[in-house]
Structures are given as structure tokens and as C-alpha cells.
Short mmCIF file of C-alpha atoms and ligand atoms in Angstrom, two decimals:
data_model
loop_
_atom_site.label_atom_id
_atom_site.label_comp_id
_atom_site.label_asym_id
_atom_site.label_seq_id
_atom_site.Cartn_x
_atom_site.Cartn_y
_atom_site.Cartn_z
CA MET A 1 0.00 0.00 0.00
CA THR A 2 1.23 3.41 -0.87
CA VAL A 3 1.84 5.99 1.79
CA PRO A 4 -0.03 9.15 0.87
CA GLN A 5 2.08 12.15 0.11
CA HIS A 6 0.38 14.97 1.85
CA GLN A 7 0.56 18.56 1.03
CA GLY A 8 1.43 20.69 4.02
CA ALA A 9 -1.91 20.97 5.67
CA THR A 10 -1.32 22.43 9.10
CA PRO A 11 -3.32 21.15 12.07
CA THR A 12 -3.42 24.57 13.66
CA GLY A 13 -6.57 26.61 13.84
CA ILE A 14 -8.92 23.67 13.68
CA SER A 15 -12.25 24.61 15.12
CA ARG A 16 -13.47 21.60 16.99
CA ARG A 17 -17.13 22.15 17.45
CA SER A 18 -18.98 19.97 19.83
CA VAL A 19 -21.93 17.98 18.68
CA LEU A 20 -24.98 20.15 18.33
CA THR A 21 -28.14 19.12 20.03
CA ALA A 22 -31.08 18.00 17.98
CA ALA A 23 -33.35 20.45 19.78
CA GLY A 24 -31.69 23.41 18.14
CA LEU A 25 -32.02 22.00 14.70
CA THR A 26 -35.66 21.45 14.05
CA ALA A 27 -36.39 25.16 14.04
CA ALA A 28 -34.18 25.68 11.02
CA GLY A 29 -34.68 22.44 9.16
CA THR A 30 -37.37 19.96 8.37
CA VAL A 31 -38.35 17.83 11.31
CA LEU A 32 -36.99 14.40 10.67
CA GLN A 33 -37.21 11.12 12.46
CA GLY A 34 -34.17 9.50 13.91
CA SER A 35 -31.19 10.73 15.83
CA TRP A 36 -28.27 12.86 14.74
CA GLY A 37 -25.66 10.44 15.89
CA ALA A 38 -25.76 6.70 15.54
CA ALA A 39 -27.78 5.83 18.64
CA SER A 40 -31.35 4.99 17.84
CA ALA A 41 -33.20 2.88 20.35
CA THR A 42 -36.21 2.27 18.13
CA ALA A 43 -34.20 1.03 15.20
CA ALA A 44 -31.21 -0.51 16.91
CA THR A 45 -30.89 -3.44 14.56
CA ALA A 46 -32.22 -1.82 11.43
CA PRO A 47 -29.49 -1.06 8.93
CA ALA A 48 -28.03 2.35 8.26
CA ILE A 49 -27.75 2.59 4.49
CA PHE A 50 -25.13 4.93 3.06
CA TYR A 51 -25.41 5.97 -0.58
CA SER A 52 -22.09 6.95 -2.11
CA PRO A 53 -22.69 8.78 -5.41
CA HIS A 54 -19.29 7.75 -6.77
CA GLN A 55 -16.39 5.57 -5.79
CA ASP A 56 -14.45 7.71 -3.26
CA ASP A 57 -17.28 9.72 -1.69
CA GLU A 58 -17.79 7.13 1.06
CA ALA A 59 -14.12 7.33 2.07
CA ILE A 60 -13.95 11.13 1.88
CA GLY A 61 -17.10 12.16 3.68
CA MET A 62 -19.04 9.18 5.07
CA ALA A 63 -16.46 6.82 6.57
CA GLY A 64 -16.59 8.31 10.06
CA SER A 65 -20.39 8.15 10.09
CA ILE A 66 -20.28 4.57 8.82
CA LEU A 67 -17.94 3.59 11.66
CA GLU A 68 -20.03 5.54 14.17
CA HIS A 69 -23.10 3.52 13.22
CA ARG A 70 -21.24 0.24 13.28
CA ALA A 71 -19.87 1.03 16.76
CA ALA A 72 -23.45 1.65 17.91
CA GLY A 73 -24.35 -1.85 16.81
CA ARG A 74 -26.13 -0.91 13.63
CA PRO A 75 -25.62 -3.01 10.52
CA VAL A 76 -24.23 -0.75 7.81
CA TYR A 77 -24.92 -1.23 4.14
CA LEU A 78 -22.86 0.72 1.67
CA VAL A 79 -24.39 1.49 -1.72
CA LEU A 80 -22.46 2.61 -4.78
CA VAL A 81 -25.00 4.63 -6.74
CA SER A 82 -23.32 5.33 -10.08
CA LYS A 83 -20.84 3.42 -12.19
CA GLY A 84 -18.54 6.42 -12.06
CA GLU A 85 -17.87 6.78 -15.77
CA ASN A 86 -15.25 9.50 -16.05
CA GLY A 87 -13.16 10.10 -19.15
CA GLY A 88 -11.04 12.66 -17.33
CA ILE A 89 -9.54 9.98 -15.11
CA ALA A 90 -8.66 7.91 -18.19
CA GLN A 91 -6.97 10.97 -19.70
CA TYR A 92 -4.87 11.48 -16.58
CA LEU A 93 -3.85 7.84 -16.41
CA ASN A 94 -3.06 7.69 -20.12
CA ARG A 95 -0.65 10.58 -19.87
CA THR A 96 3.00 10.91 -19.00
CA PRO A 97 4.23 13.08 -17.38
CA CYS A 98 1.53 12.75 -14.79
CA VAL A 99 -0.49 15.80 -13.76
CA LEU A 100 0.31 14.94 -10.15
CA GLY A 101 4.05 15.15 -10.74
CA ASP A 102 6.03 13.74 -7.82
CA LYS A 103 2.85 13.06 -5.87
CA CYS A 104 1.93 10.27 -8.29
CA SER A 105 2.26 6.79 -6.81
CA ALA A 106 2.92 5.01 -10.12
CA PRO A 107 6.46 3.68 -10.44
CA GLY A 108 8.52 6.53 -11.83
CA HIS A 109 5.28 8.51 -12.05
CA TYR A 110 4.96 6.87 -15.42
CA HIS A 111 1.70 5.55 -16.83
CA GLU A 112 0.42 5.28 -20.35
CA LEU A 113 -2.41 2.86 -19.73
CA GLY A 114 -4.26 3.32 -22.99
CA TRP A 115 -7.62 3.30 -21.27
CA GLN A 116 -10.75 4.21 -23.18
CA GLU A 117 -11.43 7.91 -22.65
CA SER A 118 -14.86 7.96 -24.24
CA TRP A 119 -18.12 6.81 -22.69
CA PRO A 120 -18.57 4.41 -20.97
CA THR A 121 -14.89 4.31 -19.88
CA PRO A 122 -14.87 0.62 -18.91
CA GLU A 123 -11.37 0.52 -17.38
CA VAL A 124 -12.09 3.59 -15.26
CA VAL A 125 -15.32 2.06 -13.94
CA SER A 126 -13.58 -1.21 -13.19
CA ALA A 127 -10.56 0.35 -11.43
CA ARG A 128 -12.67 2.80 -9.43
CA THR A 129 -14.95 -0.01 -8.31
CA SER A 130 -11.94 -2.06 -7.16
CA GLU A 131 -10.91 0.91 -5.05
CA PHE A 132 -14.44 1.21 -3.68
CA ASN A 133 -14.54 -2.46 -2.70
CA GLN A 134 -11.15 -2.12 -1.02
CA SER A 135 -12.42 0.93 0.86
CA ALA A 136 -15.60 -0.90 1.93
CA LYS A 137 -13.43 -3.72 3.25
CA ALA A 138 -11.32 -1.27 5.27
CA LEU A 139 -14.50 0.14 6.81
CA GLY A 140 -15.90 -3.31 7.56
CA VAL A 141 -19.36 -2.65 6.21
CA ASP A 142 -21.86 -5.48 6.50
CA LYS A 143 -23.01 -5.38 2.91
CA VAL A 144 -21.93 -3.71 -0.32
CA ILE A 145 -24.67 -2.94 -2.84
CA ASN A 146 -23.87 -1.68 -6.33
CA PHE A 147 -26.76 0.06 -8.11
CA LYS A 148 -24.67 0.11 -11.32
CA LEU A 149 -26.50 3.13 -12.67
CA SER A 150 -24.94 4.90 -15.61
CA ASP A 151 -24.10 8.39 -14.45
CA THR A 152 -26.28 10.44 -16.78
CA ALA A 153 -26.60 13.36 -14.35
CA TYR A 154 -24.55 15.52 -16.71
CA GLY A 155 -26.62 14.76 -19.80
CA THR A 156 -29.73 16.61 -20.89
CA GLU A 157 -32.13 17.81 -18.23
CA SER A 158 -34.48 14.91 -19.01
CA GLU A 159 -31.56 12.50 -18.61
CA TYR A 160 -30.84 14.08 -15.26
CA ASN A 161 -34.46 13.67 -14.19
CA ALA A 162 -34.49 10.06 -15.40
CA PHE A 163 -31.35 9.42 -13.36
CA VAL A 164 -33.07 10.79 -10.24
CA LYS A 165 -36.01 8.45 -10.87
CA GLN A 166 -33.67 5.47 -11.29
CA ILE A 167 -32.07 6.25 -7.94
CA MET A 168 -35.52 6.63 -6.37
CA ASN A 169 -36.62 3.23 -7.65
CA LYS A 170 -33.55 1.51 -6.22
CA VAL A 171 -33.75 3.32 -2.87
CA ARG A 172 -37.47 2.58 -2.65
CA LYS A 173 -36.81 -1.14 -2.95
CA LEU A 174 -34.31 -1.00 -0.11
CA ALA A 175 -36.73 1.04 2.00
CA GLU A 176 -39.41 -1.60 1.44
CA GLN A 177 -36.99 -4.39 2.26
CA TYR A 178 -35.69 -2.67 5.40
CA PRO A 179 -38.61 -0.59 6.71
CA LYS A 180 -36.81 0.83 9.75
CA ALA A 181 -33.56 1.62 7.98
CA SER A 182 -32.01 5.06 8.09
CA HIS A 183 -30.77 6.47 4.81
CA LYS A 184 -27.67 8.61 4.37
CA PHE A 185 -27.05 10.58 1.20
CA ALA A 186 -24.66 13.20 -0.12
CA ALA A 187 -25.62 16.82 0.58
CA GLY A 188 -25.41 17.72 -3.08
CA TRP A 189 -27.25 21.04 -2.78
CA LEU A 190 -24.37 22.47 -0.72
CA ASP A 191 -21.80 22.10 -3.43
CA THR A 192 -22.37 25.44 -5.02
CA THR A 193 -22.84 29.10 -4.22
CA ASP A 194 -25.22 29.34 -7.15
CA PRO A 195 -28.29 27.20 -6.44
CA THR A 196 -29.03 26.89 -10.15
CA GLN A 197 -25.64 25.31 -10.85
CA PRO A 198 -24.71 22.33 -8.73
CA THR A 199 -20.98 21.63 -8.74
CA ASN A 200 -21.64 17.94 -8.89
CA ALA A 201 -24.82 16.90 -10.63
CA THR A 202 -24.53 13.28 -9.48
CA HIS A 203 -24.47 14.33 -5.85
CA LYS A 204 -27.40 16.67 -6.39
CA ALA A 205 -29.35 13.85 -8.06
CA CYS A 206 -28.87 11.71 -4.94
CA SER A 207 -30.14 14.56 -2.76
CA ASP A 208 -33.10 15.03 -5.07
CA ALA A 209 -34.02 11.34 -4.90
CA ALA A 210 -34.01 11.53 -1.10
CA TYR A 211 -36.05 14.74 -1.21
CA TRP A 212 -38.79 13.28 -3.42
CA LEU A 213 -39.01 10.02 -1.47
CA HIS A 214 -39.23 11.97 1.78
CA LYS A 215 -41.89 14.25 0.34
CA ASN A 216 -43.86 11.17 -0.77
CA GLY A 217 -43.65 9.77 2.74
CA GLU A 218 -41.58 6.82 1.57
CA LEU A 219 -38.46 7.75 3.54
CA THR A 220 -38.54 9.28 6.98
CA ASP A 221 -35.09 8.92 8.49
CA ILE A 222 -32.75 10.71 6.10
CA ARG A 223 -29.45 12.49 6.60
CA PHE A 224 -26.92 14.06 4.29
CA ASN A 225 -23.14 14.13 4.57
CA HIS A 226 -21.37 17.01 2.85
CA ILE A 227 -18.62 15.53 0.71
CA TYR A 228 -17.18 18.49 -1.18
CA THR A 229 -16.68 20.60 1.93
CA TYR A 230 -13.08 19.36 2.20
CA GLU A 231 -12.27 20.96 -1.13
CA ALA A 232 -14.63 23.93 -1.06
CA PHE A 233 -13.90 25.33 2.38
CA SER A 234 -10.93 25.99 4.61
CA ARG A 235 -10.91 24.04 7.85
CA SER A 236 -12.38 26.77 9.99
CA GLN A 237 -15.31 27.15 7.58
CA ARG A 238 -16.23 23.49 7.13
CA ASN A 239 -18.65 23.27 10.01
CA ARG A 240 -20.74 26.16 8.75
CA GLY A 241 -24.41 25.30 8.77
CA ALA A 242 -23.88 21.67 9.70
CA ASP A 243 -26.61 20.24 11.90
CA TYR A 244 -24.18 17.74 13.37
CA VAL A 245 -20.39 17.75 13.33
CA LEU A 246 -19.02 14.29 13.90
CA ASN A 247 -15.66 14.34 15.66
CA ILE A 248 -14.18 11.06 14.52
CA PRO A 249 -12.44 9.07 17.28
CA SER A 250 -8.81 8.21 16.49
CA ALA A 251 -9.47 4.46 16.18
CA HIS A 252 -12.14 5.21 13.60
CA MET A 253 -9.95 7.78 11.89
CA ALA A 254 -7.32 5.10 11.35
CA LYS A 255 -9.90 3.03 9.48
CA LYS A 256 -11.10 6.03 7.53
CA ARG A 257 -7.52 6.69 6.47
CA ALA A 258 -7.18 3.06 5.36
CA ALA A 259 -10.30 3.55 3.24
CA ILE A 260 -8.85 6.72 1.72
CA LEU A 261 -5.61 4.90 0.97
CA ALA A 262 -7.56 2.46 -1.22
CA TYR A 263 -7.78 5.41 -3.63
CA ASN A 264 -4.02 5.97 -3.62
CA THR A 265 -2.77 2.43 -4.00
CA TRP A 266 -0.87 1.42 -7.13
CA ASP A 267 -1.18 -2.34 -7.46
CA PRO A 268 -2.22 -3.41 -10.98
CA ASN A 269 -2.37 -7.06 -9.81
CA ARG A 270 -5.39 -6.04 -7.74
CA ASN A 271 -6.73 -3.66 -10.40
CA LEU A 272 -5.74 -0.67 -8.23
CA TYR A 273 -4.40 2.33 -10.17
CA THR A 274 -4.83 5.30 -7.81
CA ALA A 275 -7.74 6.44 -9.98
CA GLY A 276 -9.30 8.26 -7.03
CA TYR A 277 -6.15 10.16 -6.20
CA HIS A 278 -5.71 11.21 -9.83
CA SER A 279 -9.31 12.46 -9.75
CA VAL A 280 -9.62 14.34 -6.44
CA PRO A 281 -6.18 14.57 -4.76
CA THR A 282 -6.97 17.63 -2.66
CA MET A 283 -10.21 16.24 -1.26
CA LEU A 284 -8.57 12.95 -0.32
CA GLU A 285 -5.69 14.75 1.39
CA GLU A 286 -7.94 17.15 3.26
CA ALA A 287 -10.31 14.40 4.40
CA TYR A 288 -7.31 12.32 5.46
CA SER A 289 -6.10 15.06 7.78
CA ASP A 290 -9.42 16.45 9.08
CA PRO A 291 -11.05 14.12 11.64
CA ARG A 292 -14.54 15.51 11.18
CA GLU A 293 -17.62 14.85 9.08
CA PHE A 294 -20.51 17.18 8.48
CA VAL A 295 -24.10 16.00 8.62
CA PHE A 296 -27.19 17.88 7.52
CA GLY A 297 -30.93 17.44 7.62
CA LEU A 298 -33.11 18.28 4.66
CA PRO A 299 -33.42 22.08 4.41
CA SER A 300 -36.94 23.44 4.79
CA HIS A 301 -36.60 25.28 1.47
CA TYR A 302 -35.02 22.58 -0.62
CA THR A 303 -34.99 23.15 -4.36
CA PRO A 304 -34.96 19.96 -6.41
CA GLY A 305 -33.58 19.82 -9.94
CA ARG A 306 -30.21 20.26 -11.54
CA GLY A 307 -30.86 23.83 -12.53
CA LYS A 308 -30.18 25.39 -15.87
ZN1 LIG B 1 -18.73 12.05 -5.98
ZN1 LIG B 2 0.09 9.71 -12.07
#
């Protein structure tokens, strides 16, 4: 396994906010069932189901919450929502010299893999999914579920809406199968300062699916982890607006770091090519060094849709 090469993130100035109480939250957000942390007496043995939009999101922004729920005795199921087709990753891994320079973990920082850069980028999907499975193993989840949905969130608006419906159908089946489960999504609406332009349409589609199912009364216990906060905000700003800041215990942080390392491991024998690290190096580094995760309820004025 490759040791990550961190940029000089300093641990000074970290604002360690204590866990907020649920009582202060319902005024601002939609009233939701369930608890903010992992403890839930009424649903102690019902699974907590985490929906990672892409391979890497679970390691970056959900791993601490996953471990929190496992430690509370909850079964944890980890869902990979999209296949993660991404031609940009193929371009990076087809190219020498590498865009990462000396930070690249490939031997000699050399790689001309010849992967298909056009849709549906089969080698990228395969390598990213190997990383995801390795990450899931590091986190010790009870079940891995792969929706295998083609990521059409960036297509036409009708393709986006169809993608949301596909997610809804898959989530609905799990909700029917596990009626007391809690459901954890990405807080995709937070990834932009312009509400009409989500930074990551796939993440927003996951939020939208949760929103519609909640509105229909099909999902009650829903939470959202903010993934892109590690890239979008400096450390002191990351807790802004969060309903619950999880301070990850060191034993759990060690496992989270092992999950992150799955995305920076060069081992072609195991189909591991550091695809994640070539895709989002800064987010992986920042999440590796910041022992917090940021959990939100559904905002009272949520706006579904990808925007124009
Ligand atoms: Zn993602
Ligand atoms: Zn490289």
C-alpha cells in the first residue's frame, strides 16, 4: 500500500465544534425522524444505508459516520450509486508526465495505460470499483450494494431527471426491504454558491431522490453528509451550517484513512491504479487530515432539480 504524500496541511486553527443538540435544529430544518448520531433505540438493529454517489465519496465524507453507526451496533450497508464513468480519469492515467508530478504513486510517475477515454470508460469504472470495494473492506461494512446506474446526471435535463427516478426506484426497494432503515445521502445542494448550478450533478441527483421520497412519505429517516466541503472550504469554515459535526475518534480515523488509501494504492495485480487520487487529490488529502464529518438534515426550502 502506498503511503499518501500529503501537502502541508497544518493542524493549527482547527475549530473543533462539539456535537450540536437535535433540539436546536428542528427550528431551522425539516423535522426528521431519527437521531443525529448513531444511537437509535427504536431502530437498533435496522441497517443504516449509506449511498455513495461515486467511488471515493464514502471514504472522503461518510467513513466516520459509517464507523459511528457500526460502533453503535447498527448493521451498515454501503451502496455505490453510479458506475462512475469519467473520461477525465482515463486521460490522466493515459498521460506521461503525470499531472500529479512527484505526488503520483505510479512507479517513476509513469503511466500510459491506454484506457478508453470515451463513454462508458470501462477501465475507469472497473478500477474505481476495485478501489471502492477495497475501501468498503477497510471500513468493515456489512453489505456492499452496487446500483450500477450509468451516471447520466450531466446529460440533458431529461436525462438528469431520469437518473433521479432510477435512484428513487432503487432506494425505494431497499426502504421496502428494510422498513426501519435510516438512509444517508450526499448533501449535493451544498456544493455550489449558485443554487441553479450544482458543482456535482450526481451528488445533487442523490439529494433530489431523497427529497422526493421523503416528500412522498416513503423515507422518513434521512441524513446528508457534505462531501465536497473538504475541497470547497478551509478548515475553519467546514462546520458552517452543519446540523451535526461528527468528531471522529482516532481508532475510527485510522480506518477512515485506510479507506482513503484504497484510492491511492498502485497495485495493478489487484486492479488498483490510484484512480481516485488522480481524480480528487486535494479532497482525499484534506479528508485524510481532518477528523470531522458534516451531517445535515433536509433544508426546509429545498430546491430539487439540476438547474439550468
Ligand atoms: Zn462524488
Ligand atoms: Zn500519475
